[in-house]
Amino acid sequence: MKYSGLAQEFHQLLRNVERVTAGQAAVEDWGSAPRQFGVDIVPRDGLYRRGRFTFKFSLHDQYPQYPPRVVCLTNIYHPNIDTVDEYEGEICLSLLDEWQPTFTLEDVIIGLLFLLYHPNLEEPLSPFFEPCMNWEEFAEKVRLSLQGGVVEDYYFQRNQVEEGELHDGTGPRATNQEPVAMVKPRVTNQESVPMVKPKGREQCGHRDVLR
């Protein structure tokens, strides 16, 4: 996409993102040539309610012929987002795998929000998960990870936005505070969580587009 077309789409995103996500997402940290930028998402409901999740978008020179590369910068316990393995925040999102040039940046952000509301336990990407995990166990571990605690031998920083920050009309980030950073695993005498090669890993073929 020529810069003029990209700039037009990006400015449309800035205008519309709060409306199309019901105030649950905001664009952050973009430059004069918006080929890299951040998106903060704070779900208002679901298992990840009040968690703040930062995603980094990198656009190919030939976008939209190629999908954007999107990684999650926030450590998250989610079956379809891998922030603790060597894949550095990779996301398994069917919209990116089945990308078409008619798709937009708005579509991707809505897809990320959908992924937070509807995690897919049957085809996990993260090594924490196997398809046999039941929903109740999963929900309890998500709750613990957001409150701040050890899950599967990894320590998750507390990640909870205060109620007053959700509806102030400024998008999900109400202050200039840094997003919740990725954290290293807790040091224990146990072996680290083994790498599981789930079905979802094979299906997510978009990760190498920009490498």
Short mmCIF file of N, CA and C in Angstrom, two decimals, residues 19-109:
data_model
loop_
_atom_site.label_atom_id
_atom_site.label_comp_id
_atom_site.label_asym_id
_atom_site.label_seq_id
_atom_site.Cartn_x
_atom_site.Cartn_y
_atom_site.Cartn_z
N ARG A 19 -14.98 3.64 18.97
CA ARG A 19 -16.38 3.30 18.66
C ARG A 19 -16.53 1.82 18.31
N VAL A 20 -15.67 1.29 17.44
CA VAL A 20 -15.86 -0.09 16.97
C VAL A 20 -15.52 -1.12 18.04
N THR A 21 -14.78 -0.70 19.08
CA THR A 21 -14.47 -1.63 20.16
C THR A 21 -15.21 -1.28 21.45
N ALA A 22 -16.17 -0.39 21.38
CA ALA A 22 -16.93 0.03 22.55
C ALA A 22 -16.01 0.53 23.67
N GLY A 23 -14.99 1.27 23.28
CA GLY A 23 -14.08 1.86 24.27
C GLY A 23 -13.11 0.88 24.89
N GLN A 24 -12.94 -0.30 24.29
CA GLN A 24 -12.07 -1.32 24.88
C GLN A 24 -10.67 -1.35 24.27
N ALA A 25 -10.38 -0.47 23.29
CA ALA A 25 -9.07 -0.47 22.66
C ALA A 25 -8.64 0.95 22.33
N ALA A 26 -7.34 1.18 22.32
CA ALA A 26 -6.78 2.47 21.94
C ALA A 26 -5.44 2.25 21.24
N VAL A 27 -5.15 3.10 20.27
CA VAL A 27 -3.89 3.04 19.53
C VAL A 27 -2.86 3.89 20.25
N GLU A 28 -1.64 3.37 20.37
CA GLU A 28 -0.57 4.05 21.11
C GLU A 28 0.73 4.02 20.31
N ASP A 29 1.60 4.98 20.58
CA ASP A 29 3.02 4.90 20.18
C ASP A 29 3.23 4.74 18.69
N TRP A 30 2.67 5.64 17.91
CA TRP A 30 2.91 5.60 16.47
C TRP A 30 3.76 6.80 16.06
N GLY A 31 4.45 6.66 14.93
CA GLY A 31 5.28 7.74 14.43
C GLY A 31 4.66 8.38 13.21
N SER A 32 5.48 9.18 12.51
CA SER A 32 4.97 9.88 11.33
C SER A 32 4.65 8.93 10.20
N ALA A 33 5.38 7.81 10.12
CA ALA A 33 5.08 6.77 9.13
C ALA A 33 4.59 5.56 9.91
N PRO A 34 3.28 5.39 10.03
CA PRO A 34 2.74 4.41 10.99
C PRO A 34 2.84 2.97 10.53
N ARG A 35 4.07 2.50 10.33
CA ARG A 35 4.23 1.08 10.00
C ARG A 35 4.47 0.24 11.25
N GLN A 36 4.68 0.92 12.37
CA GLN A 36 4.73 0.24 13.65
C GLN A 36 3.96 1.07 14.66
N PHE A 37 3.14 0.40 15.44
CA PHE A 37 2.37 1.10 16.47
C PHE A 37 1.88 0.08 17.48
N GLY A 38 1.40 0.58 18.60
CA GLY A 38 0.88 -0.29 19.65
C GLY A 38 -0.62 -0.15 19.79
N VAL A 39 -1.24 -1.18 20.31
CA VAL A 39 -2.67 -1.17 20.61
C VAL A 39 -2.86 -1.73 22.01
N ASP A 40 -3.52 -0.97 22.86
CA ASP A 40 -3.89 -1.42 24.20
C ASP A 40 -5.33 -1.90 24.18
N ILE A 41 -5.59 -3.06 24.75
CA ILE A 41 -6.95 -3.59 24.84
C ILE A 41 -7.25 -3.92 26.29
N VAL A 42 -8.39 -3.44 26.78
CA VAL A 42 -8.88 -3.73 28.13
C VAL A 42 -10.30 -4.27 28.00
N PRO A 43 -10.49 -5.59 28.01
CA PRO A 43 -11.84 -6.14 27.92
C PRO A 43 -12.69 -5.71 29.11
N ARG A 44 -13.95 -5.42 28.85
CA ARG A 44 -14.85 -5.03 29.93
C ARG A 44 -15.60 -6.22 30.52
N ASP A 45 -15.46 -7.38 29.90
CA ASP A 45 -16.19 -8.56 30.36
C ASP A 45 -15.37 -9.80 30.01
N GLY A 46 -15.88 -10.94 30.37
CA GLY A 46 -15.20 -12.19 30.05
C GLY A 46 -14.10 -12.53 31.05
N LEU A 47 -13.38 -13.60 30.77
CA LEU A 47 -12.35 -14.07 31.69
C LEU A 47 -11.23 -13.06 31.89
N TYR A 48 -10.94 -12.26 30.86
CA TYR A 48 -9.82 -11.31 30.92
C TYR A 48 -10.29 -9.89 31.26
N ARG A 49 -11.45 -9.79 31.84
CA ARG A 49 -12.03 -8.50 32.21
C ARG A 49 -11.05 -7.69 33.07
N ARG A 50 -10.87 -6.42 32.68
CA ARG A 50 -10.04 -5.44 33.39
C ARG A 50 -8.54 -5.72 33.29
N GLY A 51 -8.13 -6.70 32.50
CA GLY A 51 -6.72 -6.85 32.22
C GLY A 51 -6.33 -5.91 31.08
N ARG A 52 -5.12 -5.38 31.13
CA ARG A 52 -4.64 -4.50 30.05
C ARG A 52 -3.59 -5.25 29.24
N PHE A 53 -3.83 -5.37 27.93
CA PHE A 53 -2.97 -6.16 27.06
C PHE A 53 -2.49 -5.29 25.91
N THR A 54 -1.18 -5.22 25.76
CA THR A 54 -0.57 -4.37 24.74
C THR A 54 -0.07 -5.23 23.59
N PHE A 55 -0.43 -4.84 22.38
CA PHE A 55 -0.03 -5.55 21.17
C PHE A 55 0.78 -4.62 20.28
N LYS A 56 1.79 -5.16 19.65
CA LYS A 56 2.62 -4.39 18.71
C LYS A 56 2.30 -4.82 17.29
N PHE A 57 1.99 -3.84 16.45
CA PHE A 57 1.70 -4.06 15.04
C PHE A 57 2.90 -3.61 14.21
N SER A 58 3.34 -4.45 13.27
CA SER A 58 4.38 -4.10 12.31
C SER A 58 3.83 -4.40 10.92
N LEU A 59 3.85 -3.40 10.04
CA LEU A 59 3.25 -3.54 8.72
C LEU A 59 4.31 -3.80 7.66
N HIS A 60 4.07 -4.77 6.84
CA HIS A 60 4.93 -5.11 5.71
C HIS A 60 4.95 -3.96 4.70
N ASP A 61 6.05 -3.82 3.98
CA ASP A 61 6.13 -2.78 2.95
C ASP A 61 5.02 -2.93 1.91
N GLN A 62 4.55 -4.16 1.73
CA GLN A 62 3.51 -4.41 0.74
C GLN A 62 2.14 -4.65 1.37
N TYR A 63 1.98 -4.21 2.62
CA TYR A 63 0.65 -4.23 3.23
C TYR A 63 -0.31 -3.42 2.34
N PRO A 64 -1.55 -3.90 2.09
CA PRO A 64 -2.23 -5.04 2.70
C PRO A 64 -2.13 -6.35 1.93
N GLN A 65 -1.20 -6.45 0.99
CA GLN A 65 -1.03 -7.74 0.32
C GLN A 65 -0.55 -8.80 1.31
N TYR A 66 0.22 -8.36 2.31
CA TYR A 66 0.66 -9.24 3.39
C TYR A 66 -0.01 -8.79 4.68
N PRO A 67 -0.29 -9.73 5.58
CA PRO A 67 -0.92 -9.34 6.85
C PRO A 67 0.04 -8.59 7.74
N PRO A 68 -0.46 -7.79 8.66
CA PRO A 68 0.41 -7.19 9.66
C PRO A 68 0.99 -8.27 10.57
N ARG A 69 2.17 -8.03 11.06
CA ARG A 69 2.72 -8.91 12.09
C ARG A 69 2.29 -8.34 13.43
N VAL A 70 1.65 -9.15 14.24
CA VAL A 70 1.11 -8.71 15.52
C VAL A 70 1.65 -9.61 16.62
N VAL A 71 2.23 -9.01 17.64
CA VAL A 71 2.71 -9.78 18.78
C VAL A 71 2.16 -9.14 20.06
N CYS A 72 2.03 -9.96 21.07
CA CYS A 72 1.54 -9.49 22.37
C CYS A 72 2.73 -9.19 23.26
N LEU A 73 2.78 -7.98 23.81
CA LEU A 73 3.89 -7.56 24.68
C LEU A 73 3.60 -7.79 26.15
N THR A 74 2.38 -8.14 26.46
CA THR A 74 1.97 -8.36 27.85
C THR A 74 1.97 -9.85 28.15
N ASN A 75 2.58 -10.23 29.24
CA ASN A 75 2.57 -11.63 29.61
C ASN A 75 1.14 -12.05 29.94
N ILE A 76 0.66 -13.10 29.28
CA ILE A 76 -0.74 -13.48 29.41
C ILE A 76 -0.87 -14.99 29.43
N TYR A 77 -1.76 -15.47 30.26
CA TYR A 77 -2.09 -16.90 30.29
C TYR A 77 -3.27 -17.11 29.35
N HIS A 78 -2.98 -17.50 28.12
CA HIS A 78 -4.01 -17.61 27.07
C HIS A 78 -3.60 -18.73 26.12
N PRO A 79 -4.51 -19.62 25.75
CA PRO A 79 -4.11 -20.76 24.91
C PRO A 79 -3.64 -20.39 23.52
N ASN A 80 -4.07 -19.24 23.01
CA ASN A 80 -3.77 -18.88 21.62
C ASN A 80 -2.76 -17.75 21.49
N ILE A 81 -2.11 -17.40 22.62
CA ILE A 81 -1.07 -16.37 22.64
C ILE A 81 0.11 -16.92 23.43
N ASP A 82 1.28 -16.90 22.83
CA ASP A 82 2.46 -17.49 23.47
C ASP A 82 3.47 -16.40 23.80
N THR A 83 3.48 -15.98 25.08
CA THR A 83 4.41 -14.94 25.51
C THR A 83 5.53 -15.49 26.38
N VAL A 84 5.56 -16.79 26.59
CA VAL A 84 6.57 -17.35 27.49
C VAL A 84 7.51 -18.33 26.78
N ASP A 85 7.24 -18.64 25.55
CA ASP A 85 8.10 -19.54 24.80
C ASP A 85 8.99 -18.72 23.88
N GLU A 86 9.76 -19.36 23.03
CA GLU A 86 10.70 -18.64 22.17
C GLU A 86 10.02 -17.87 21.06
N TYR A 87 8.70 -17.95 20.96
CA TYR A 87 8.00 -17.30 19.86
C TYR A 87 7.64 -15.84 20.15
N GLU A 88 7.96 -15.33 21.33
CA GLU A 88 7.95 -13.90 21.62
C GLU A 88 6.61 -13.23 21.35
N GLY A 89 5.58 -13.73 21.99
CA GLY A 89 4.28 -13.06 21.90
C GLY A 89 3.48 -13.40 20.67
N GLU A 90 3.78 -14.53 20.02
CA GLU A 90 3.04 -14.91 18.82
C GLU A 90 1.57 -15.17 19.13
N ILE A 91 0.75 -14.90 18.13
CA ILE A 91 -0.71 -14.99 18.28
C ILE A 91 -1.25 -15.90 17.19
N CYS A 92 -2.14 -16.79 17.56
CA CYS A 92 -2.81 -17.63 16.57
C CYS A 92 -4.21 -17.05 16.35
N LEU A 93 -4.36 -16.32 15.27
CA LEU A 93 -5.63 -15.67 14.94
C LEU A 93 -5.95 -16.01 13.49
N SER A 94 -7.09 -16.64 13.28
CA SER A 94 -7.42 -17.14 11.94
C SER A 94 -7.47 -16.02 10.90
N LEU A 95 -7.84 -14.83 11.30
CA LEU A 95 -7.90 -13.72 10.35
C LEU A 95 -6.53 -13.43 9.75
N LEU A 96 -5.47 -13.58 10.54
CA LEU A 96 -4.11 -13.36 10.02
C LEU A 96 -3.67 -14.53 9.15
N ASP A 97 -4.06 -15.74 9.53
CA ASP A 97 -3.69 -16.91 8.74
C ASP A 97 -4.40 -16.93 7.39
N GLU A 98 -5.62 -16.41 7.36
CA GLU A 98 -6.43 -16.43 6.14
C GLU A 98 -6.56 -15.02 5.56
N TRP A 99 -5.51 -14.27 5.66
CA TRP A 99 -5.52 -12.86 5.32
C TRP A 99 -5.92 -12.59 3.87
N GLN A 100 -6.71 -11.54 3.69
CA GLN A 100 -7.07 -11.05 2.37
C GLN A 100 -6.80 -9.54 2.33
N PRO A 101 -6.40 -9.01 1.18
CA PRO A 101 -6.07 -7.58 1.10
C PRO A 101 -7.23 -6.65 1.44
N THR A 102 -8.44 -7.18 1.45
CA THR A 102 -9.60 -6.35 1.80
C THR A 102 -9.76 -6.19 3.31
N PHE A 103 -9.04 -6.98 4.09
CA PHE A 103 -9.12 -6.85 5.54
C PHE A 103 -8.42 -5.55 5.97
N THR A 104 -8.79 -5.05 7.12
CA THR A 104 -8.26 -3.78 7.61
C THR A 104 -7.66 -3.92 9.00
N LEU A 105 -6.98 -2.86 9.44
CA LEU A 105 -6.43 -2.84 10.80
C LEU A 105 -7.54 -2.90 11.84
N GLU A 106 -8.67 -2.27 11.56
CA GLU A 106 -9.81 -2.37 12.46
C GLU A 106 -10.23 -3.82 12.63
N ASP A 107 -10.25 -4.57 11.52
CA ASP A 107 -10.63 -5.97 11.59
C ASP A 107 -9.70 -6.75 12.52
N VAL A 108 -8.40 -6.45 12.44
CA VAL A 108 -7.43 -7.17 13.27
C VAL A 108 -7.66 -6.86 14.75
N ILE A 109 -7.89 -5.61 15.08
CA ILE A 109 -8.11 -5.25 16.49
C ILE A 109 -9.38 -5.90 17.01
#
